[in-house]
């Protein structure tokens, strides 16, 4: 079942990326915090409903136990939201999701385990495709920037600062996913339900603090009921998180790179809805990633 959950996570987060981009505002210095408020609010609502429906509770100790993982994830996501103001989604998403390969390497180094050759080949194929997309986008932007008189939307500007955000995201997300693999798969330090709820309610706390800062300290008239795009991003982010927890409970070393390929969904949707340009080479790398996913699916059935 881990493979199905990983695919659902990939699809959900790929769609969420599209709404994140649409909800970012290069002219609003609080844009990343506003997205975070919506994510935390939706996750808090989901966590509450989840407890009511399943009749479970969250122990304060579980919240603290899972805090290192939650902190790494939330930090990486806020960095990602901030960076979306300055870089195209088709660039930031592939760079960010190189974290899947980093996670797989870390898990293999610290928790060696037998991995079938089909799985290894699938991981290599997926990672190659994701990195290939990132390289293509970087080249495309570099060529555009060589034209001195080229007019580029501020939120699409590529600079050292802009590319730093997705790199930092990749680092913190990889460490978070590595920690998740330890907590949920390798050492079973916490249950799936507890991990999900701890993460969602930590996000809710961040959302409340961020809202107070936006509304009362910065005096910004931010209305959470008038944020359809950001709310949509938050809904798909939360759905992906639900599937993700269960995907990581088994074969985390394989699930992490697969889930990281959600950049492919982001790239395709960005081309369709945001009119970001894709070349033939882009589509080739997209197909390569899909082949890698198919290989992991075949390996899971063997």
mmCIF file of C-alpha atoms in Angstrom:
data_model
loop_
_atom_site.group_PDB
_atom_site.id
_atom_site.type_symbol
_atom_site.label_atom_id
_atom_site.label_comp_id
_atom_site.label_asym_id
_atom_site.label_seq_id
_atom_site.Cartn_x
_atom_site.Cartn_y
_atom_site.Cartn_z
ATOM 1 C CA UNK A 1 0.000 0.000 0.000
ATOM 2 C CA UNK A 2 2.953 2.340 0.479
ATOM 3 C CA UNK A 3 3.251 2.743 -3.289
ATOM 4 C CA UNK A 4 -0.381 3.873 -3.667
ATOM 5 C CA UNK A 5 -0.034 6.316 -0.772
ATOM 6 C CA UNK A 6 3.208 7.657 -2.289
ATOM 7 C CA UNK A 7 1.488 8.247 -5.639
ATOM 8 C CA UNK A 8 -1.430 10.033 -3.962
ATOM 9 C CA UNK A 9 1.039 12.201 -2.047
ATOM 10 C CA UNK A 10 2.879 13.021 -5.263
ATOM 11 C CA UNK A 11 -0.323 14.057 -7.031
ATOM 12 C CA UNK A 12 -1.649 16.091 -4.089
ATOM 13 C CA UNK A 13 1.578 18.007 -3.510
ATOM 14 C CA UNK A 14 2.057 18.611 -7.215
ATOM 15 C CA UNK A 15 -1.359 20.288 -7.388
ATOM 16 C CA UNK A 16 -0.623 22.185 -4.168
ATOM 17 C CA UNK A 17 2.548 23.594 -5.762
ATOM 18 C CA UNK A 18 0.489 25.117 -8.549
ATOM 19 C CA UNK A 19 -1.772 26.929 -6.082
ATOM 20 C CA UNK A 20 1.251 27.997 -4.013
ATOM 21 C CA UNK A 21 2.674 29.728 -7.055
ATOM 22 C CA UNK A 22 -0.623 31.386 -7.901
ATOM 23 C CA UNK A 23 -1.018 32.479 -4.286
ATOM 24 C CA UNK A 24 2.445 34.023 -4.011
ATOM 25 C CA UNK A 25 2.808 37.776 -4.337
ATOM 26 C CA UNK A 26 6.199 39.309 -5.116
ATOM 27 C CA UNK A 27 4.951 42.699 -3.908
ATOM 28 C CA UNK A 28 3.809 41.425 -0.514
ATOM 29 C CA UNK A 29 6.579 40.878 2.031
ATOM 30 C CA UNK A 30 4.152 38.842 4.153
ATOM 31 C CA UNK A 31 3.033 36.543 1.344
ATOM 32 C CA UNK A 32 4.894 33.502 2.692
ATOM 33 C CA UNK A 33 3.395 33.953 6.161
ATOM 34 C CA UNK A 34 -0.102 34.298 4.739
ATOM 35 C CA UNK A 35 0.286 31.029 2.877
ATOM 36 C CA UNK A 36 1.553 29.483 6.109
ATOM 37 C CA UNK A 37 -1.511 30.729 7.989
ATOM 38 C CA UNK A 38 -3.824 29.021 5.522
ATOM 39 C CA UNK A 39 -1.831 25.781 5.618
ATOM 40 C CA UNK A 40 -1.823 25.720 9.424
ATOM 41 C CA UNK A 41 -5.516 26.556 9.604
ATOM 42 C CA UNK A 42 -6.543 23.781 7.215
ATOM 43 C CA UNK A 43 -4.248 21.286 8.915
ATOM 44 C CA UNK A 44 -5.663 22.230 12.307
ATOM 45 C CA UNK A 45 -9.211 21.708 11.041
ATOM 46 C CA UNK A 46 -8.266 18.367 9.503
ATOM 47 C CA UNK A 47 -6.491 17.243 12.672
ATOM 48 C CA UNK A 48 -9.542 18.096 14.794
ATOM 49 C CA UNK A 49 -11.928 16.265 12.458
ATOM 50 C CA UNK A 50 -9.537 13.312 12.293
ATOM 51 C CA UNK A 51 -9.557 12.966 16.087
ATOM 52 C CA UNK A 52 -13.344 13.266 16.277
ATOM 53 C CA UNK A 53 -13.966 10.731 13.529
ATOM 54 C CA UNK A 54 -11.381 8.173 14.697
ATOM 55 C CA UNK A 55 -11.983 8.784 18.381
ATOM 56 C CA UNK A 56 -8.280 9.312 19.049
ATOM 57 C CA UNK A 57 -6.359 11.962 20.965
ATOM 58 C CA UNK A 58 -2.949 13.596 20.767
ATOM 59 C CA UNK A 59 -0.734 13.251 23.813
ATOM 60 C CA UNK A 60 1.326 16.391 24.556
ATOM 61 C CA UNK A 61 4.381 14.136 24.782
ATOM 62 C CA UNK A 62 3.854 12.994 21.188
ATOM 63 C CA UNK A 63 3.699 16.626 20.097
ATOM 64 C CA UNK A 64 7.074 17.259 21.734
ATOM 65 C CA UNK A 65 8.543 13.961 20.567
ATOM 66 C CA UNK A 66 7.749 14.720 16.935
ATOM 67 C CA UNK A 67 8.707 18.409 17.208
ATOM 68 C CA UNK A 68 12.198 18.012 15.623
ATOM 69 C CA UNK A 69 10.623 16.498 12.505
ATOM 70 C CA UNK A 70 7.813 19.054 12.405
ATOM 71 C CA UNK A 71 10.269 21.930 12.841
ATOM 72 C CA UNK A 72 12.451 20.786 9.925
ATOM 73 C CA UNK A 73 9.466 20.375 7.627
ATOM 74 C CA UNK A 74 7.798 23.649 8.559
ATOM 75 C CA UNK A 75 11.048 25.594 8.241
ATOM 76 C CA UNK A 76 11.663 24.111 4.793
ATOM 77 C CA UNK A 77 8.127 24.933 3.673
ATOM 78 C CA UNK A 78 8.252 28.549 4.863
ATOM 79 C CA UNK A 79 11.563 28.960 3.036
ATOM 80 C CA UNK A 80 9.922 27.493 -0.053
ATOM 81 C CA UNK A 81 6.931 29.844 0.187
ATOM 82 C CA UNK A 82 9.249 32.827 0.526
ATOM 83 C CA UNK A 83 11.352 31.727 -2.430
ATOM 84 C CA UNK A 84 8.316 31.340 -4.709
ATOM 85 C CA UNK A 85 8.114 35.134 -4.809
ATOM 86 C CA UNK A 86 11.378 35.259 -6.723
ATOM 87 C CA UNK A 87 11.693 32.150 -8.863
ATOM 88 C CA UNK A 88 9.566 30.249 -11.349
ATOM 89 C CA UNK A 89 7.792 27.180 -10.008
ATOM 90 C CA UNK A 90 9.235 25.095 -12.823
ATOM 91 C CA UNK A 91 12.708 25.920 -11.465
ATOM 92 C CA UNK A 92 12.119 25.920 -7.727
ATOM 93 C CA UNK A 93 10.152 22.689 -7.551
ATOM 94 C CA UNK A 94 12.738 20.439 -9.261
ATOM 95 C CA UNK A 95 15.596 21.937 -7.231
ATOM 96 C CA UNK A 96 13.651 21.593 -3.995
ATOM 97 C CA UNK A 97 12.750 18.005 -4.669
ATOM 98 C CA UNK A 98 16.304 16.839 -5.073
ATOM 99 C CA UNK A 99 15.799 16.295 -1.333
ATOM 100 C CA UNK A 100 14.344 12.861 -2.097
ATOM 101 C CA UNK A 101 17.691 11.596 -3.373
ATOM 102 C CA UNK A 102 19.500 13.088 -0.373
ATOM 103 C CA UNK A 103 17.064 11.338 1.977
ATOM 104 C CA UNK A 104 17.500 7.968 0.278
ATOM 105 C CA UNK A 105 21.289 8.244 0.561
ATOM 106 C CA UNK A 106 21.118 9.199 4.247
ATOM 107 C CA UNK A 107 18.766 6.325 5.065
ATOM 108 C CA UNK A 108 20.951 3.845 3.191
ATOM 109 C CA UNK A 109 24.117 5.054 4.960
ATOM 110 C CA UNK A 110 22.705 5.016 8.490
ATOM 111 C CA UNK A 111 20.215 2.156 8.098
ATOM 112 C CA UNK A 112 21.620 -0.265 5.486
ATOM 113 C CA UNK A 113 18.996 -2.595 4.053
ATOM 114 C CA UNK A 114 18.613 -4.803 0.990
ATOM 115 C CA UNK A 115 17.130 -2.916 -1.945
ATOM 116 C CA UNK A 116 16.246 -4.731 -5.170
ATOM 117 C CA UNK A 117 17.995 -3.706 -8.374
ATOM 118 C CA UNK A 118 14.709 -2.597 -9.939
ATOM 119 C CA UNK A 119 14.114 -0.240 -7.003
ATOM 120 C CA UNK A 120 17.654 1.120 -7.232
ATOM 121 C CA UNK A 121 17.318 1.645 -10.975
ATOM 122 C CA UNK A 122 13.912 3.300 -10.512
ATOM 123 C CA UNK A 123 15.306 5.694 -7.894
ATOM 124 C CA UNK A 124 18.235 6.595 -10.170
ATOM 125 C CA UNK A 125 15.909 7.176 -13.123
ATOM 126 C CA UNK A 126 13.540 9.394 -11.094
ATOM 127 C CA UNK A 127 16.360 11.406 -9.543
ATOM 128 C CA UNK A 128 18.044 11.851 -12.935
ATOM 129 C CA UNK A 129 14.807 13.145 -14.424
ATOM 130 C CA UNK A 130 14.198 15.614 -11.605
ATOM 131 C CA UNK A 131 17.776 16.926 -11.731
ATOM 132 C CA UNK A 132 17.555 17.125 -15.524
ATOM 133 C CA UNK A 133 14.496 19.351 -15.276
ATOM 134 C CA UNK A 134 16.293 21.642 -12.847
ATOM 135 C CA UNK A 135 19.320 21.952 -15.135
ATOM 136 C CA UNK A 136 17.170 22.752 -18.169
ATOM 137 C CA UNK A 137 15.296 25.469 -16.337
ATOM 138 C CA UNK A 138 18.466 27.042 -14.986
ATOM 139 C CA UNK A 139 19.944 27.170 -18.487
ATOM 140 C CA UNK A 140 16.780 28.681 -19.929
ATOM 141 C CA UNK A 141 16.701 31.434 -17.334
ATOM 142 C CA UNK A 142 20.418 32.154 -17.724
ATOM 143 C CA UNK A 143 19.940 32.689 -21.468
ATOM 144 C CA UNK A 144 17.069 35.092 -20.850
ATOM 145 C CA UNK A 145 19.078 37.081 -18.329
ATOM 146 C CA UNK A 146 21.890 37.549 -20.867
ATOM 147 C CA UNK A 147 19.580 39.836 -22.793
ATOM 148 C CA UNK A 148 20.235 43.090 -20.972
ATOM 149 C CA UNK A 149 16.992 44.675 -22.012
ATOM 150 C CA UNK A 150 14.825 41.667 -21.228
ATOM 151 C CA UNK A 151 11.904 42.520 -18.972
ATOM 152 C CA UNK A 152 11.315 39.831 -16.396
ATOM 153 C CA UNK A 153 8.552 39.664 -13.841
ATOM 154 C CA UNK A 154 10.117 40.282 -10.395
ATOM 155 C CA UNK A 155 8.754 37.009 -9.022
ATOM 156 C CA UNK A 156 10.529 35.143 -11.838
ATOM 157 C CA UNK A 157 13.936 36.727 -11.376
ATOM 158 C CA UNK A 158 16.743 34.250 -10.937
ATOM 159 C CA UNK A 159 19.616 35.422 -8.777
ATOM 160 C CA UNK A 160 21.938 33.958 -6.180
ATOM 161 C CA UNK A 161 19.392 34.904 -3.534
ATOM 162 C CA UNK A 162 16.500 33.355 -5.450
ATOM 163 C CA UNK A 163 18.205 30.014 -6.088
ATOM 164 C CA UNK A 164 19.320 29.881 -2.445
ATOM 165 C CA UNK A 165 15.751 29.374 -1.251
ATOM 166 C CA UNK A 166 15.059 26.080 -3.042
ATOM 167 C CA UNK A 167 18.517 24.799 -2.080
ATOM 168 C CA UNK A 168 17.824 25.524 1.591
ATOM 169 C CA UNK A 169 14.413 23.938 1.184
ATOM 170 C CA UNK A 170 16.015 20.788 -0.234
ATOM 171 C CA UNK A 171 18.452 20.586 2.687
ATOM 172 C CA UNK A 172 15.912 21.030 5.484
ATOM 173 C CA UNK A 173 13.287 18.886 3.754
ATOM 174 C CA UNK A 174 15.812 16.079 3.273
ATOM 175 C CA UNK A 175 16.724 16.186 6.962
ATOM 176 C CA UNK A 176 13.036 16.199 7.883
ATOM 177 C CA UNK A 177 12.261 13.250 5.627
ATOM 178 C CA UNK A 178 15.311 11.408 6.948
ATOM 179 C CA UNK A 179 14.069 11.981 10.495
ATOM 180 C CA UNK A 180 10.606 10.846 9.437
ATOM 181 C CA UNK A 181 12.069 7.648 8.036
ATOM 182 C CA UNK A 182 13.684 7.017 11.420
ATOM 183 C CA UNK A 183 10.550 7.850 13.413
ATOM 184 C CA UNK A 184 8.021 5.975 11.279
ATOM 185 C CA UNK A 185 9.950 3.192 9.546
ATOM 186 C CA UNK A 186 13.365 2.343 10.931
ATOM 187 C CA UNK A 187 12.824 2.698 14.700
ATOM 188 C CA UNK A 188 9.021 3.085 14.930
ATOM 189 C CA UNK A 189 9.317 5.833 17.541
ATOM 190 C CA UNK A 190 5.779 7.117 16.994
ATOM 191 C CA UNK A 191 2.526 5.874 15.441
ATOM 192 C CA UNK A 192 1.184 7.152 12.120
ATOM 193 C CA UNK A 193 -1.791 8.840 13.790
ATOM 194 C CA UNK A 194 0.355 10.539 16.416
ATOM 195 C CA UNK A 195 2.847 11.773 13.798
ATOM 196 C CA UNK A 196 0.090 13.159 11.583
ATOM 197 C CA UNK A 197 -1.677 14.948 14.418
ATOM 198 C CA UNK A 198 1.541 16.264 15.975
ATOM 199 C CA UNK A 199 2.595 17.763 12.662
ATOM 200 C CA UNK A 200 -0.798 19.291 11.895
ATOM 201 C CA UNK A 201 -1.242 20.887 15.304
ATOM 202 C CA UNK A 202 2.317 22.216 15.281
ATOM 203 C CA UNK A 203 1.401 23.885 11.991
ATOM 204 C CA UNK A 204 -1.747 25.269 13.626
ATOM 205 C CA UNK A 205 0.357 26.867 16.368
ATOM 206 C CA UNK A 206 2.617 28.427 13.716
ATOM 207 C CA UNK A 207 -0.470 29.707 11.882
ATOM 208 C CA UNK A 208 -1.899 31.368 14.984
ATOM 209 C CA UNK A 209 1.417 33.079 15.790
ATOM 210 C CA UNK A 210 1.819 34.193 12.158
ATOM 211 C CA UNK A 211 -1.726 35.568 12.037
ATOM 212 C CA UNK A 212 -1.182 37.598 15.201
ATOM 213 C CA UNK A 213 2.024 38.996 13.691
ATOM 214 C CA UNK A 214 0.347 39.856 10.370
ATOM 215 C CA UNK A 215 -2.883 41.254 11.766
ATOM 216 C CA UNK A 216 -1.855 43.029 14.944
ATOM 217 C CA UNK A 217 1.857 43.796 14.655
ATOM 218 C CA UNK A 218 2.096 44.564 10.938
ATOM 219 C CA UNK A 219 -1.479 45.917 10.856
ATOM 220 C CA UNK A 220 -2.284 44.059 7.630
ATOM 221 C CA UNK A 221 -5.972 43.465 6.856
ATOM 222 C CA UNK A 222 -5.614 39.762 6.160
ATOM 223 C CA UNK A 223 -8.956 37.922 5.897
ATOM 224 C CA UNK A 224 -8.628 34.119 5.949
ATOM 225 C CA UNK A 225 -12.110 33.794 4.429
ATOM 226 C CA UNK A 226 -11.034 35.592 1.269
ATOM 227 C CA UNK A 227 -8.084 33.394 0.289
ATOM 228 C CA UNK A 228 -9.470 30.823 -2.191
ATOM 229 C CA UNK A 229 -6.162 30.163 -3.953
ATOM 230 C CA UNK A 230 -4.114 29.836 -0.787
ATOM 231 C CA UNK A 231 -6.864 27.756 0.816
ATOM 232 C CA UNK A 232 -6.786 25.401 -2.181
ATOM 233 C CA UNK A 233 -3.015 25.030 -1.796
ATOM 234 C CA UNK A 234 -3.488 24.279 1.901
ATOM 235 C CA UNK A 235 -6.164 21.661 1.218
ATOM 236 C CA UNK A 236 -4.002 19.733 -1.240
ATOM 237 C CA UNK A 237 -0.964 20.129 1.042
ATOM 238 C CA UNK A 238 -2.949 18.612 3.919
ATOM 239 C CA UNK A 239 -4.275 15.785 1.752
ATOM 240 C CA UNK A 240 -0.738 15.007 0.663
ATOM 241 C CA UNK A 241 0.468 15.006 4.261
ATOM 242 C CA UNK A 242 -2.223 12.497 5.219
ATOM 243 C CA UNK A 243 -1.098 10.074 2.500
ATOM 244 C CA UNK A 244 2.580 10.838 3.116
ATOM 245 C CA UNK A 245 2.602 9.607 6.707
ATOM 246 C CA UNK A 246 1.331 6.200 5.630
ATOM 247 C CA UNK A 247 3.659 6.079 2.616
ATOM 248 C CA UNK A 248 6.675 6.569 4.884
ATOM 249 C CA UNK A 249 5.782 3.790 7.331
ATOM 250 C CA UNK A 250 7.223 1.139 5.014
ATOM 251 C CA UNK A 251 10.128 1.309 2.561
ATOM 252 C CA UNK A 252 10.875 4.955 3.331
ATOM 253 C CA UNK A 253 14.174 4.712 1.448
ATOM 254 C CA UNK A 254 12.189 4.132 -1.768
ATOM 255 C CA UNK A 255 9.113 6.220 -0.992
ATOM 256 C CA UNK A 256 11.099 9.432 -0.412
ATOM 257 C CA UNK A 257 12.570 9.748 -3.947
ATOM 258 C CA UNK A 258 9.250 8.738 -5.491
ATOM 259 C CA UNK A 259 7.333 11.395 -3.574
ATOM 260 C CA UNK A 260 9.992 13.961 -4.466
ATOM 261 C CA UNK A 261 9.001 13.496 -8.102
ATOM 262 C CA UNK A 262 5.861 15.555 -7.491
ATOM 263 C CA UNK A 263 7.867 18.284 -9.194
ATOM 264 C CA UNK A 264 6.843 16.624 -12.456
ATOM 265 C CA UNK A 265 3.181 17.266 -11.661
ATOM 266 C CA UNK A 266 4.084 20.853 -10.768
ATOM 267 C CA UNK A 267 5.967 21.380 -14.021
ATOM 268 C CA UNK A 268 3.133 20.017 -16.177
ATOM 269 C CA UNK A 269 0.464 22.046 -14.387
ATOM 270 C CA UNK A 270 2.643 25.172 -14.530
ATOM 271 C CA UNK A 271 2.856 24.770 -18.291
ATOM 272 C CA UNK A 272 -0.907 24.352 -18.622
ATOM 273 C CA UNK A 273 -2.187 26.958 -16.185
ATOM 274 C CA UNK A 274 0.694 29.409 -15.684
ATOM 275 C CA UNK A 275 1.913 29.272 -19.296
ATOM 276 C CA UNK A 276 5.494 28.537 -18.251
ATOM 277 C CA UNK A 277 7.406 27.393 -21.338
ATOM 278 C CA UNK A 278 8.538 23.790 -21.732
ATOM 279 C CA UNK A 279 10.806 22.451 -24.461
ATOM 280 C CA UNK A 280 10.997 18.978 -25.982
ATOM 281 C CA UNK A 281 13.804 18.213 -23.546
ATOM 282 C CA UNK A 282 11.512 19.057 -20.635
ATOM 283 C CA UNK A 283 8.972 16.530 -21.814
ATOM 284 C CA UNK A 284 11.699 13.919 -22.256
ATOM 285 C CA UNK A 285 12.745 14.309 -18.625
ATOM 286 C CA UNK A 286 9.110 14.188 -17.520
ATOM 287 C CA UNK A 287 8.744 10.857 -19.331
ATOM 288 C CA UNK A 288 11.982 9.631 -17.732
ATOM 289 C CA UNK A 289 10.581 10.354 -14.264
ATOM 290 C CA UNK A 290 7.323 8.589 -15.131
ATOM 291 C CA UNK A 291 9.308 5.541 -16.284
ATOM 292 C CA UNK A 292 11.135 5.540 -12.950
ATOM 293 C CA UNK A 293 7.823 5.652 -11.071
ATOM 294 C CA UNK A 294 6.543 2.762 -13.184
ATOM 295 C CA UNK A 295 9.670 0.744 -12.311
ATOM 296 C CA UNK A 296 9.048 1.233 -8.591
ATOM 297 C CA UNK A 297 5.453 0.148 -9.106
ATOM 298 C CA UNK A 298 6.579 -3.011 -10.884
ATOM 299 C CA UNK A 299 9.117 -3.743 -8.133
ATOM 300 C CA UNK A 300 6.396 -3.350 -5.507
ATOM 301 C CA UNK A 301 4.324 -6.065 -7.191
ATOM 302 C CA UNK A 302 7.182 -8.571 -7.478
#
